Amino acid sequence: MTAPNLASPTTITGKVATVSLTTTSATSVLSNAASSNKCLRVVSLIVSNVDGTNAADITINYYSAAALGGTATEIASTVSVPADASLVVIDRSTALYLEEDRSLGATAGSSSDLKVVCVYEEIS
Protein backbone atom coordinates (compact mmCIF):
# COMPACT_ATOMS: atom_id res chain seq x y z
CA MET A 1 0.00 0.00 0.00
CA THR A 2 1.43 3.30 -1.11
CA ALA A 3 -0.75 6.25 -0.29
CA PRO A 4 -0.09 9.38 -2.36
CA ASN A 5 1.79 12.35 -0.95
CA LEU A 6 -0.98 14.85 -0.25
CA ALA A 7 1.48 17.75 -0.41
CA SER A 8 2.13 17.13 -4.12
CA PRO A 9 -0.49 14.88 -5.74
CA THR A 10 -0.31 14.16 -9.47
CA THR A 11 -4.08 14.00 -9.96
CA ILE A 12 -7.18 15.15 -8.06
CA THR A 13 -10.45 14.11 -9.68
CA GLY A 14 -13.87 15.12 -8.36
CA LYS A 15 -16.41 12.30 -8.25
CA VAL A 16 -19.91 11.48 -7.00
CA ALA A 17 -21.29 8.17 -5.74
CA THR A 18 -25.03 7.60 -5.23
CA VAL A 19 -26.72 4.74 -3.42
CA SER A 20 -30.38 3.85 -2.86
CA LEU A 21 -30.78 1.97 0.41
CA THR A 22 -33.23 -0.74 -0.66
CA THR A 23 -32.62 -2.97 2.39
CA THR A 24 -31.95 -2.55 6.10
CA SER A 25 -28.55 -4.26 5.76
CA ALA A 26 -25.26 -2.38 5.59
CA THR A 27 -24.70 -1.07 2.06
CA SER A 28 -21.39 0.14 0.64
CA VAL A 29 -21.32 3.85 -0.16
CA LEU A 30 -17.61 4.20 -1.01
CA SER A 31 -14.69 1.77 -0.87
CA ASN A 32 -10.95 2.29 -1.41
CA ALA A 33 -9.16 -0.93 -2.38
CA ALA A 34 -6.08 -2.07 -0.49
CA SER A 35 -3.71 -1.48 -3.43
CA SER A 36 -5.41 1.48 -5.11
CA ASN A 37 -2.46 3.87 -4.60
CA LYS A 38 -5.14 6.51 -3.98
CA CYS A 39 -6.61 8.49 -1.13
CA LEU A 40 -10.29 9.44 -1.27
CA ARG A 41 -11.30 12.72 0.37
CA VAL A 42 -15.01 12.72 1.19
CA VAL A 43 -16.16 16.34 1.07
CA SER A 44 -19.91 15.80 1.32
CA LEU A 45 -22.26 13.01 2.33
CA ILE A 46 -25.98 13.73 2.20
CA VAL A 47 -28.82 11.37 3.11
CA SER A 48 -32.27 12.12 1.65
CA ASN A 49 -35.56 10.65 2.80
CA VAL A 50 -37.82 10.16 -0.23
CA ASP A 51 -40.77 8.95 1.85
CA GLY A 52 -43.37 11.71 1.95
CA THR A 53 -44.94 10.55 5.22
CA ASN A 54 -42.52 8.76 7.55
CA ALA A 55 -39.16 9.58 9.08
CA ALA A 56 -36.38 6.99 8.62
CA ASP A 57 -33.24 6.28 10.63
CA ILE A 58 -29.74 6.23 9.12
CA THR A 59 -26.41 4.95 10.43
CA ILE A 60 -23.19 5.82 8.60
CA ASN A 61 -20.10 3.75 9.45
CA TYR A 62 -16.39 4.05 8.68
CA TYR A 63 -14.88 0.58 8.15
CA SER A 64 -11.26 -0.36 8.84
CA ALA A 65 -11.13 -2.43 5.63
CA ALA A 66 -12.43 -2.10 2.07
CA ALA A 67 -15.85 -3.45 1.06
CA LEU A 68 -17.37 -3.03 4.55
CA GLY A 69 -14.71 -5.25 6.11
CA GLY A 70 -12.94 -4.95 9.42
CA THR A 71 -14.27 -2.91 12.32
CA ALA A 72 -17.13 -0.44 11.90
CA THR A 73 -16.97 2.94 13.64
CA GLU A 74 -20.11 5.04 13.67
CA ILE A 75 -19.97 8.51 12.14
CA ALA A 76 -23.74 8.98 12.57
CA SER A 77 -25.69 6.44 14.60
CA THR A 78 -29.43 5.91 14.21
CA VAL A 79 -30.14 9.51 13.23
CA SER A 80 -33.72 10.23 12.20
CA VAL A 81 -34.19 11.84 8.79
CA PRO A 82 -37.63 13.48 8.62
CA ALA A 83 -40.01 12.73 5.73
CA ASP A 84 -39.10 14.60 2.53
CA ALA A 85 -35.94 16.01 4.15
CA SER A 86 -32.16 15.66 3.91
CA LEU A 87 -29.39 15.23 6.46
CA VAL A 88 -25.84 16.48 5.85
CA VAL A 89 -23.56 13.97 7.59
CA ILE A 90 -20.24 15.21 6.17
CA ASP A 91 -19.43 18.59 4.63
CA ARG A 92 -16.21 20.40 3.68
CA SER A 93 -15.64 21.53 7.27
CA THR A 94 -15.72 17.90 8.48
CA ALA A 95 -14.14 16.20 5.43
CA LEU A 96 -12.96 12.63 5.88
CA TYR A 97 -10.02 10.84 4.24
CA LEU A 98 -10.55 7.26 3.12
CA GLU A 99 -7.11 5.69 3.03
CA GLU A 100 -6.32 2.50 1.15
CA ASP A 101 -8.23 -0.51 2.47
CA ARG A 102 -11.00 1.57 4.08
CA SER A 103 -14.70 2.04 3.29
CA LEU A 104 -17.91 3.86 4.18
CA GLY A 105 -21.25 2.13 4.59
CA ALA A 106 -24.85 3.11 5.28
CA THR A 107 -27.56 1.19 7.12
CA ALA A 108 -31.18 2.30 6.81
CA GLY A 109 -33.80 1.79 9.49
CA SER A 110 -36.42 1.11 6.80
CA SER A 111 -35.97 -0.11 3.25
CA SER A 112 -36.37 1.99 0.10
CA ASP A 113 -36.85 5.31 1.95
CA LEU A 114 -33.29 6.70 1.96
CA LYS A 115 -30.79 7.71 -0.71
CA VAL A 116 -27.17 8.68 -0.17
CA VAL A 117 -25.09 11.10 -2.24
CA CYS A 118 -21.33 11.09 -1.57
CA VAL A 119 -19.13 13.75 -3.18
CA TYR A 120 -15.43 12.95 -3.02
CA GLU A 121 -12.01 13.65 -4.51
CA GLU A 122 -9.84 10.83 -5.80
CA ILE A 123 -6.23 11.79 -5.06
CA SER A 124 -3.27 10.02 -6.63
CSV table of N, CA and C in Angstrom, one decimal:
chain,number,residue,atom,x,y,z
A,1,MET,N,0.8,-1.2,0.0
A,1,MET,CA,0.0,0.0,0.0
A,1,MET,C,0.9,1.2,0.0
A,2,THR,N,0.7,2.1,-1.0
A,2,THR,CA,1.4,3.3,-1.1
A,2,THR,C,0.4,4.4,-1.3
A,3,ALA,N,0.2,5.1,-0.2
A,3,ALA,CA,-0.8,6.3,-0.3
A,3,ALA,C,0.0,7.4,-0.9
A,4,PRO,N,-0.7,8.3,-1.7
A,4,PRO,CA,-0.1,9.4,-2.4
A,4,PRO,C,0.3,10.5,-1.4
A,5,ASN,N,1.3,11.2,-1.7
A,5,ASN,CA,1.8,12.3,-0.9
A,5,ASN,C,0.8,13.5,-1.1
A,6,LEU,N,0.1,13.8,-0.1
A,6,LEU,CA,-1.0,14.9,-0.3
A,6,LEU,C,-0.4,16.3,-0.5
A,7,ALA,N,0.9,16.4,-0.2
A,7,ALA,CA,1.5,17.8,-0.4
A,7,ALA,C,1.7,18.0,-1.9
A,8,SER,N,1.9,16.9,-2.7
A,8,SER,CA,2.1,17.1,-4.1
A,8,SER,C,1.5,16.0,-4.9
A,9,PRO,N,0.2,15.9,-5.0
A,9,PRO,CA,-0.5,14.9,-5.7
A,9,PRO,C,-0.3,15.1,-7.2
A,10,THR,N,-0.4,14.0,-8.0
A,10,THR,CA,-0.3,14.2,-9.5
A,10,THR,C,-1.7,14.4,-10.1
A,11,THR,N,-2.7,13.8,-9.4
A,11,THR,CA,-4.1,14.0,-10.0
A,11,THR,C,-5.1,14.1,-8.8
A,12,ILE,N,-6.0,15.1,-9.0
A,12,ILE,CA,-7.2,15.1,-8.1
A,12,ILE,C,-8.4,15.2,-9.0
A,13,THR,N,-9.3,14.2,-8.8
A,13,THR,CA,-10.5,14.1,-9.7
A,13,THR,C,-11.7,14.1,-8.8
A,14,GLY,N,-12.6,15.1,-9.1
A,14,GLY,CA,-13.9,15.1,-8.4
A,14,GLY,C,-14.8,14.1,-8.8
A,15,LYS,N,-15.5,13.4,-7.9
A,15,LYS,CA,-16.4,12.3,-8.2
A,15,LYS,C,-17.6,12.3,-7.3
A,16,VAL,N,-18.7,11.6,-7.8
A,16,VAL,CA,-19.9,11.5,-7.0
A,16,VAL,C,-20.3,10.0,-7.0
A,17,ALA,N,-20.7,9.5,-5.8
A,17,ALA,CA,-21.3,8.2,-5.7
A,17,ALA,C,-22.7,8.3,-5.2
A,18,THR,N,-23.7,7.6,-5.7
A,18,THR,CA,-25.0,7.6,-5.2
A,18,THR,C,-25.5,6.2,-4.9
A,19,VAL,N,-26.2,6.1,-3.8
A,19,VAL,CA,-26.7,4.7,-3.4
A,19,VAL,C,-28.2,4.9,-2.9
A,20,SER,N,-29.0,4.0,-3.4
A,20,SER,CA,-30.4,3.9,-2.9
A,20,SER,C,-30.4,2.7,-1.9
A,21,LEU,N,-30.8,3.0,-0.7
A,21,LEU,CA,-30.8,2.0,0.4
A,21,LEU,C,-32.1,1.2,0.3
A,22,THR,N,-32.0,0.1,-0.4
A,22,THR,CA,-33.2,-0.7,-0.7
A,22,THR,C,-33.5,-1.8,0.4
A,23,THR,N,-32.5,-2.0,1.3
A,23,THR,CA,-32.6,-3.0,2.4
A,23,THR,C,-32.2,-2.3,3.7
A,24,THR,N,-32.4,-3.0,4.8
A,24,THR,CA,-31.9,-2.5,6.1
A,24,THR,C,-30.6,-3.1,6.5
A,25,SER,N,-29.9,-3.7,5.5
A,25,SER,CA,-28.5,-4.3,5.8
A,25,SER,C,-27.5,-3.2,5.4
A,26,ALA,N,-26.3,-3.3,5.9
A,26,ALA,CA,-25.3,-2.4,5.6
A,26,ALA,C,-25.0,-2.4,4.1
A,27,THR,N,-24.9,-1.2,3.5
A,27,THR,CA,-24.7,-1.1,2.1
A,27,THR,C,-23.5,-0.2,1.8
A,28,SER,N,-22.6,-0.6,0.9
A,28,SER,CA,-21.4,0.1,0.6
A,28,SER,C,-21.7,1.5,0.0
A,29,VAL,N,-21.2,2.5,0.5
A,29,VAL,CA,-21.3,3.9,-0.2
A,29,VAL,C,-20.1,4.2,-1.0
A,30,LEU,N,-18.9,3.9,-0.4
A,30,LEU,CA,-17.6,4.2,-1.0
A,30,LEU,C,-16.5,3.3,-0.4
A,31,SER,N,-15.7,2.7,-1.3
A,31,SER,CA,-14.7,1.8,-0.9
A,31,SER,C,-13.4,2.1,-1.6
A,32,ASN,N,-12.3,2.1,-0.8
A,32,ASN,CA,-11.0,2.3,-1.4
A,32,ASN,C,-10.2,1.0,-1.3
A,33,ALA,N,-9.8,0.4,-2.4
A,33,ALA,CA,-9.2,-0.9,-2.4
A,33,ALA,C,-7.8,-0.9,-1.7
A,34,ALA,N,-7.3,-2.0,-1.2
A,34,ALA,CA,-6.1,-2.1,-0.5
A,34,ALA,C,-4.9,-1.6,-1.3
A,35,SER,N,-4.9,-1.8,-2.6
A,35,SER,CA,-3.7,-1.5,-3.4
A,35,SER,C,-4.1,-0.4,-4.5
A,36,SER,N,-4.9,0.5,-4.1
A,36,SER,CA,-5.4,1.5,-5.1
A,36,SER,C,-4.4,2.6,-5.4
A,37,ASN,N,-3.4,2.8,-4.5
A,37,ASN,CA,-2.5,3.9,-4.6
A,37,ASN,C,-3.2,5.2,-4.6
A,38,LYS,N,-4.3,5.3,-4.0
A,38,LYS,CA,-5.1,6.5,-4.0
A,38,LYS,C,-5.6,6.8,-2.6
A,39,CYS,N,-5.9,8.1,-2.3
A,39,CYS,CA,-6.6,8.5,-1.1
A,39,CYS,C,-7.9,9.1,-1.6
A,40,LEU,N,-9.0,8.8,-0.9
A,40,LEU,CA,-10.3,9.4,-1.3
A,40,LEU,C,-10.7,10.4,-0.2
A,41,ARG,N,-10.9,11.7,-0.6
A,41,ARG,CA,-11.3,12.7,0.4
A,41,ARG,C,-12.8,13.0,0.2
A,42,VAL,N,-13.6,12.5,1.2
A,42,VAL,CA,-15.0,12.7,1.2
A,42,VAL,C,-15.3,14.1,1.6
A,43,VAL,N,-15.9,14.9,0.8
A,43,VAL,CA,-16.2,16.3,1.1
A,43,VAL,C,-17.6,16.6,1.4
A,44,SER,N,-18.5,15.6,1.0
A,44,SER,CA,-19.9,15.8,1.3
A,44,SER,C,-20.6,14.4,1.3
A,45,LEU,N,-21.4,14.2,2.3
A,45,LEU,CA,-22.3,13.0,2.3
A,45,LEU,C,-23.6,13.4,2.8
A,46,ILE,N,-24.6,13.3,1.9
A,46,ILE,CA,-26.0,13.7,2.2
A,46,ILE,C,-26.9,12.5,2.1
A,47,VAL,N,-27.8,12.4,3.1
A,47,VAL,CA,-28.8,11.4,3.1
A,47,VAL,C,-30.2,12.0,2.9
A,48,SER,N,-30.9,11.6,1.9
A,48,SER,CA,-32.3,12.1,1.6
A,48,SER,C,-33.3,11.1,1.9
A,49,ASN,N,-34.4,11.5,2.6
A,49,ASN,CA,-35.6,10.7,2.8
A,49,ASN,C,-36.6,11.0,1.7
A,50,VAL,N,-36.9,10.0,0.9
A,50,VAL,CA,-37.8,10.2,-0.2
A,50,VAL,C,-39.3,9.8,0.1
A,51,ASP,N,-39.4,9.3,1.4
A,51,ASP,CA,-40.8,9.0,1.8
A,51,ASP,C,-41.5,10.3,2.2
A,52,GLY,N,-42.6,10.5,1.7
A,52,GLY,CA,-43.4,11.7,2.0
A,52,GLY,C,-44.1,11.7,3.3
A,53,THR,N,-44.2,10.6,4.0
A,53,THR,CA,-44.9,10.6,5.2
A,53,THR,C,-44.1,10.2,6.5
A,54,ASN,N,-43.2,9.3,6.4
A,54,ASN,CA,-42.5,8.8,7.6
A,54,ASN,C,-41.0,9.1,7.6
A,55,ALA,N,-40.6,9.4,8.8
A,55,ALA,CA,-39.2,9.6,9.1
A,55,ALA,C,-38.5,8.2,9.0
A,56,ALA,N,-37.2,8.2,8.7
A,56,ALA,CA,-36.4,7.0,8.6
A,56,ALA,C,-35.0,7.2,9.3
A,57,ASP,N,-34.5,6.2,9.9
A,57,ASP,CA,-33.2,6.3,10.6
A,57,ASP,C,-32.1,5.9,9.7
A,58,ILE,N,-30.9,6.5,9.9
A,58,ILE,CA,-29.7,6.2,9.1
A,58,ILE,C,-28.6,6.1,10.1
A,59,THR,N,-27.7,5.1,9.8
A,59,THR,CA,-26.4,4.9,10.4
A,59,THR,C,-25.3,4.9,9.3
A,60,ILE,N,-24.3,5.8,9.5
A,60,ILE,CA,-23.2,5.8,8.6
A,60,ILE,C,-22.0,5.3,9.4
A,61,ASN,N,-21.3,4.3,8.8
A,61,ASN,CA,-20.1,3.7,9.5
A,61,ASN,C,-18.9,3.9,8.6
A,62,TYR,N,-17.7,4.1,9.3
A,62,TYR,CA,-16.4,4.1,8.7
A,62,TYR,C,-15.8,2.7,9.0
A,63,TYR,N,-15.4,1.9,8.0
A,63,TYR,CA,-14.9,0.6,8.2
A,63,TYR,C,-13.4,0.5,8.0
A,64,SER,N,-12.7,-0.3,8.8
A,64,SER,CA,-11.3,-0.4,8.8
A,64,SER,C,-10.7,-1.2,7.7
A,65,ALA,N,-11.6,-1.7,6.8
A,65,ALA,CA,-11.1,-2.4,5.6
A,65,ALA,C,-12.1,-2.1,4.5
A,66,ALA,N,-11.6,-2.4,3.3
A,66,ALA,CA,-12.4,-2.1,2.1
A,66,ALA,C,-13.6,-3.0,2.1
A,67,ALA,N,-14.6,-2.6,1.3
A,67,ALA,CA,-15.8,-3.5,1.1
A,67,ALA,C,-16.6,-3.8,2.4
A,68,LEU,N,-16.7,-2.9,3.3
A,68,LEU,CA,-17.4,-3.0,4.6
A,68,LEU,C,-16.7,-4.1,5.4
A,69,GLY,N,-15.4,-4.3,5.3
A,69,GLY,CA,-14.7,-5.3,6.1
A,69,GLY,C,-14.1,-4.6,7.4
A,70,GLY,N,-13.6,-5.4,8.2
A,70,GLY,CA,-12.9,-4.9,9.4
A,70,GLY,C,-13.9,-4.4,10.4
A,71,THR,N,-13.5,-3.5,11.2
A,71,THR,CA,-14.3,-2.9,12.3
A,71,THR,C,-15.0,-1.7,11.9
A,72,ALA,N,-16.3,-1.6,12.2
A,72,ALA,CA,-17.1,-0.4,11.9
A,72,ALA,C,-17.1,0.6,13.0
A,73,THR,N,-16.9,1.8,12.7
A,73,THR,CA,-17.0,2.9,13.6
A,73,THR,C,-18.0,3.9,13.2
A,74,GLU,N,-19.0,4.2,14.0
A,74,GLU,CA,-20.1,5.0,13.7
A,74,GLU,C,-19.7,6.5,13.5
A,75,ILE,N,-20.1,7.1,12.4
A,75,ILE,CA,-20.0,8.5,12.1
A,75,ILE,C,-21.3,9.2,12.5
A,76,ALA,N,-22.4,8.6,12.2
A,76,ALA,CA,-23.7,9.0,12.6
A,76,ALA,C,-24.5,7.7,12.9
A,77,SER,N,-25.1,7.7,14.1
A,77,SER,CA,-25.7,6.4,14.6
A,77,SER,C,-27.2,6.6,14.8
A,78,THR,N,-28.0,5.9,14.1
A,78,THR,CA,-29.4,5.9,14.2
A,78,THR,C,-30.0,7.3,14.3
A,79,VAL,N,-29.6,8.1,13.3
A,79,VAL,CA,-30.1,9.5,13.2
A,79,VAL,C,-31.4,9.5,12.4
A,80,SER,N,-32.4,10.2,12.9
A,80,SER,CA,-33.7,10.2,12.2
A,80,SER,C,-33.7,11.3,11.1
A,81,VAL,N,-34.1,10.9,9.9
A,81,VAL,CA,-34.2,11.8,8.8
A,81,VAL,C,-35.7,12.0,8.6
A,82,PRO,N,-36.2,13.2,8.8
A,82,PRO,CA,-37.6,13.5,8.6
A,82,PRO,C,-38.1,13.2,7.2
A,83,ALA,N,-39.4,13.0,7.1
A,83,ALA,CA,-40.0,12.7,5.7
A,83,ALA,C,-39.7,13.9,4.8
A,84,ASP,N,-39.4,13.6,3.6
A,84,ASP,CA,-39.1,14.6,2.5
A,84,ASP,C,-38.0,15.6,3.0
A,85,ALA,N,-37.0,15.1,3.7
A,85,ALA,CA,-35.9,16.0,4.1
A,85,ALA,C,-34.6,15.4,3.9
A,86,SER,N,-33.5,16.1,4.1
A,86,SER,CA,-32.2,15.7,3.9
A,86,SER,C,-31.3,15.9,5.1
A,87,LEU,N,-30.3,15.1,5.3
A,87,LEU,CA,-29.4,15.2,6.5
A,87,LEU,C,-28.0,15.3,5.9
A,88,VAL,N,-27.2,16.4,6.2
A,88,VAL,CA,-25.8,16.5,5.8
A,88,VAL,C,-25.0,15.8,6.9
A,89,VAL,N,-24.4,14.7,6.6
A,89,VAL,CA,-23.6,14.0,7.6
A,89,VAL,C,-22.1,14.5,7.5
A,90,ILE,N,-21.6,14.7,6.4
A,90,ILE,CA,-20.2,15.2,6.2
A,90,ILE,C,-20.3,16.4,5.2
A,91,ASP,N,-19.6,17.5,5.6
A,91,ASP,CA,-19.4,18.6,4.6
A,91,ASP,C,-18.0,19.0,4.6
A,92,ARG,N,-17.6,20.0,3.8
A,92,ARG,CA,-16.2,20.4,3.7
A,92,ARG,C,-15.5,20.7,5.0
A,93,SER,N,-16.3,21.2,6.0
A,93,SER,CA,-15.6,21.5,7.3
A,93,SER,C,-15.3,20.3,8.1
A,94,THR,N,-16.0,19.2,7.7
A,94,THR,CA,-15.7,17.9,8.5
A,94,THR,C,-15.3,16.8,7.5
A,95,ALA,N,-14.6,17.2,6.5
A,95,ALA,CA,-14.1,16.2,5.4
A,95,ALA,C,-13.4,15.0,6.1
A,96,LEU,N,-13.5,13.9,5.4
A,96,LEU,CA,-13.0,12.6,5.9
A,96,LEU,C,-12.1,12.0,4.8
A,97,TYR,N,-10.9,11.5,5.2
A,97,TYR,CA,-10.0,10.8,4.2
A,97,TYR,C,-10.2,9.3,4.3
A,98,LEU,N,-10.4,8.7,3.2
A,98,LEU,CA,-10.6,7.3,3.1
A,98,LEU,C,-9.2,6.7,2.6
A,99,GLU,N,-8.4,6.2,3.4
A,99,GLU,CA,-7.1,5.7,3.0
A,99,GLU,C,-7.3,4.4,2.3
A,100,GLU,N,-6.2,3.8,1.8
A,100,GLU,CA,-6.3,2.5,1.2
A,100,GLU,C,-6.9,1.5,2.2
A,101,ASP,N,-7.6,0.6,1.7
A,101,ASP,CA,-8.2,-0.5,2.5
A,101,ASP,C,-9.1,0.0,3.6
A,102,ARG,N,-10.0,1.0,3.2
A,102,ARG,CA,-11.0,1.6,4.1
A,102,ARG,C,-12.3,1.7,3.3
A,103,SER,N,-13.4,1.9,4.0
A,103,SER,CA,-14.7,2.0,3.3
A,103,SER,C,-15.7,2.8,4.2
A,104,LEU,N,-16.8,3.2,3.5
A,104,LEU,CA,-17.9,3.9,4.2
A,104,LEU,C,-19.1,3.1,3.8
A,105,GLY,N,-20.0,2.9,4.8
A,105,GLY,CA,-21.3,2.1,4.6
A,105,GLY,C,-22.4,2.8,5.2
A,106,ALA,N,-23.6,2.5,4.7
A,106,ALA,CA,-24.8,3.1,5.3
A,106,ALA,C,-25.8,2.0,5.6
A,107,THR,N,-26.5,2.1,6.7
A,107,THR,CA,-27.6,1.2,7.1
A,107,THR,C,-28.8,2.0,7.4
A,108,ALA,N,-29.9,1.6,6.7
A,108,ALA,CA,-31.2,2.3,6.8
A,108,ALA,C,-32.0,1.6,7.8
A,109,GLY,N,-32.9,2.4,8.5
A,109,GLY,CA,-33.8,1.8,9.5
A,109,GLY,C,-35.0,1.2,8.8
A,110,SER,N,-35.3,1.7,7.6
A,110,SER,CA,-36.4,1.1,6.8
A,110,SER,C,-36.0,1.1,5.3
A,111,SER,N,-36.4,0.1,4.6
A,111,SER,CA,-36.0,-0.1,3.2
A,111,SER,C,-36.7,0.8,2.3
A,112,SER,N,-35.9,1.2,1.3
A,112,SER,CA,-36.4,2.0,0.1
A,112,SER,C,-36.8,3.4,0.4
A,113,ASP,N,-36.5,3.9,1.6
A,113,ASP,CA,-36.8,5.3,2.0
A,113,ASP,C,-35.7,6.3,1.8
A,114,LEU,N,-34.4,5.8,1.9
A,114,LEU,CA,-33.3,6.7,2.0
A,114,LEU,C,-32.4,6.5,0.8
A,115,LYS,N,-31.8,7.7,0.3
A,115,LYS,CA,-30.8,7.7,-0.7
A,115,LYS,C,-29.6,8.5,-0.2
A,116,VAL,N,-28.4,8.1,-0.6
A,116,VAL,CA,-27.2,8.7,-0.2
A,116,VAL,C,-26.4,9.2,-1.4
A,117,VAL,N,-25.9,10.5,-1.2
A,117,VAL,CA,-25.1,11.1,-2.2
A,117,VAL,C,-23.8,11.4,-1.6
A,118,CYS,N,-22.7,10.9,-2.1
A,118,CYS,CA,-21.3,11.1,-1.6
A,118,CYS,C,-20.5,11.8,-2.6
A,119,VAL,N,-20.0,13.0,-2.3
A,119,VAL,CA,-19.1,13.8,-3.2
A,119,VAL,C,-17.7,13.6,-2.6
A,120,TYR,N,-16.8,13.2,-3.5
A,120,TYR,CA,-15.4,12.9,-3.0
A,120,TYR,C,-14.4,13.3,-4.1
A,121,GLU,N,-13.1,13.4,-3.6
A,121,GLU,CA,-12.0,13.7,-4.5
A,121,GLU,C,-11.1,12.4,-4.5
A,122,GLU,N,-10.8,12.0,-5.7
A,122,GLU,CA,-9.8,10.8,-5.8
A,122,GLU,C,-8.5,11.4,-6.0
A,123,ILE,N,-7.6,11.2,-5.1
A,123,ILE,CA,-6.2,11.8,-5.1
A,123,ILE,C,-5.2,10.7,-5.3
A,124,SER,N,-4.4,11.0,-6.3
A,124,SER,CA,-3.3,10.0,-6.6
A,124,SER,C,-2.0,10.8,-7.0
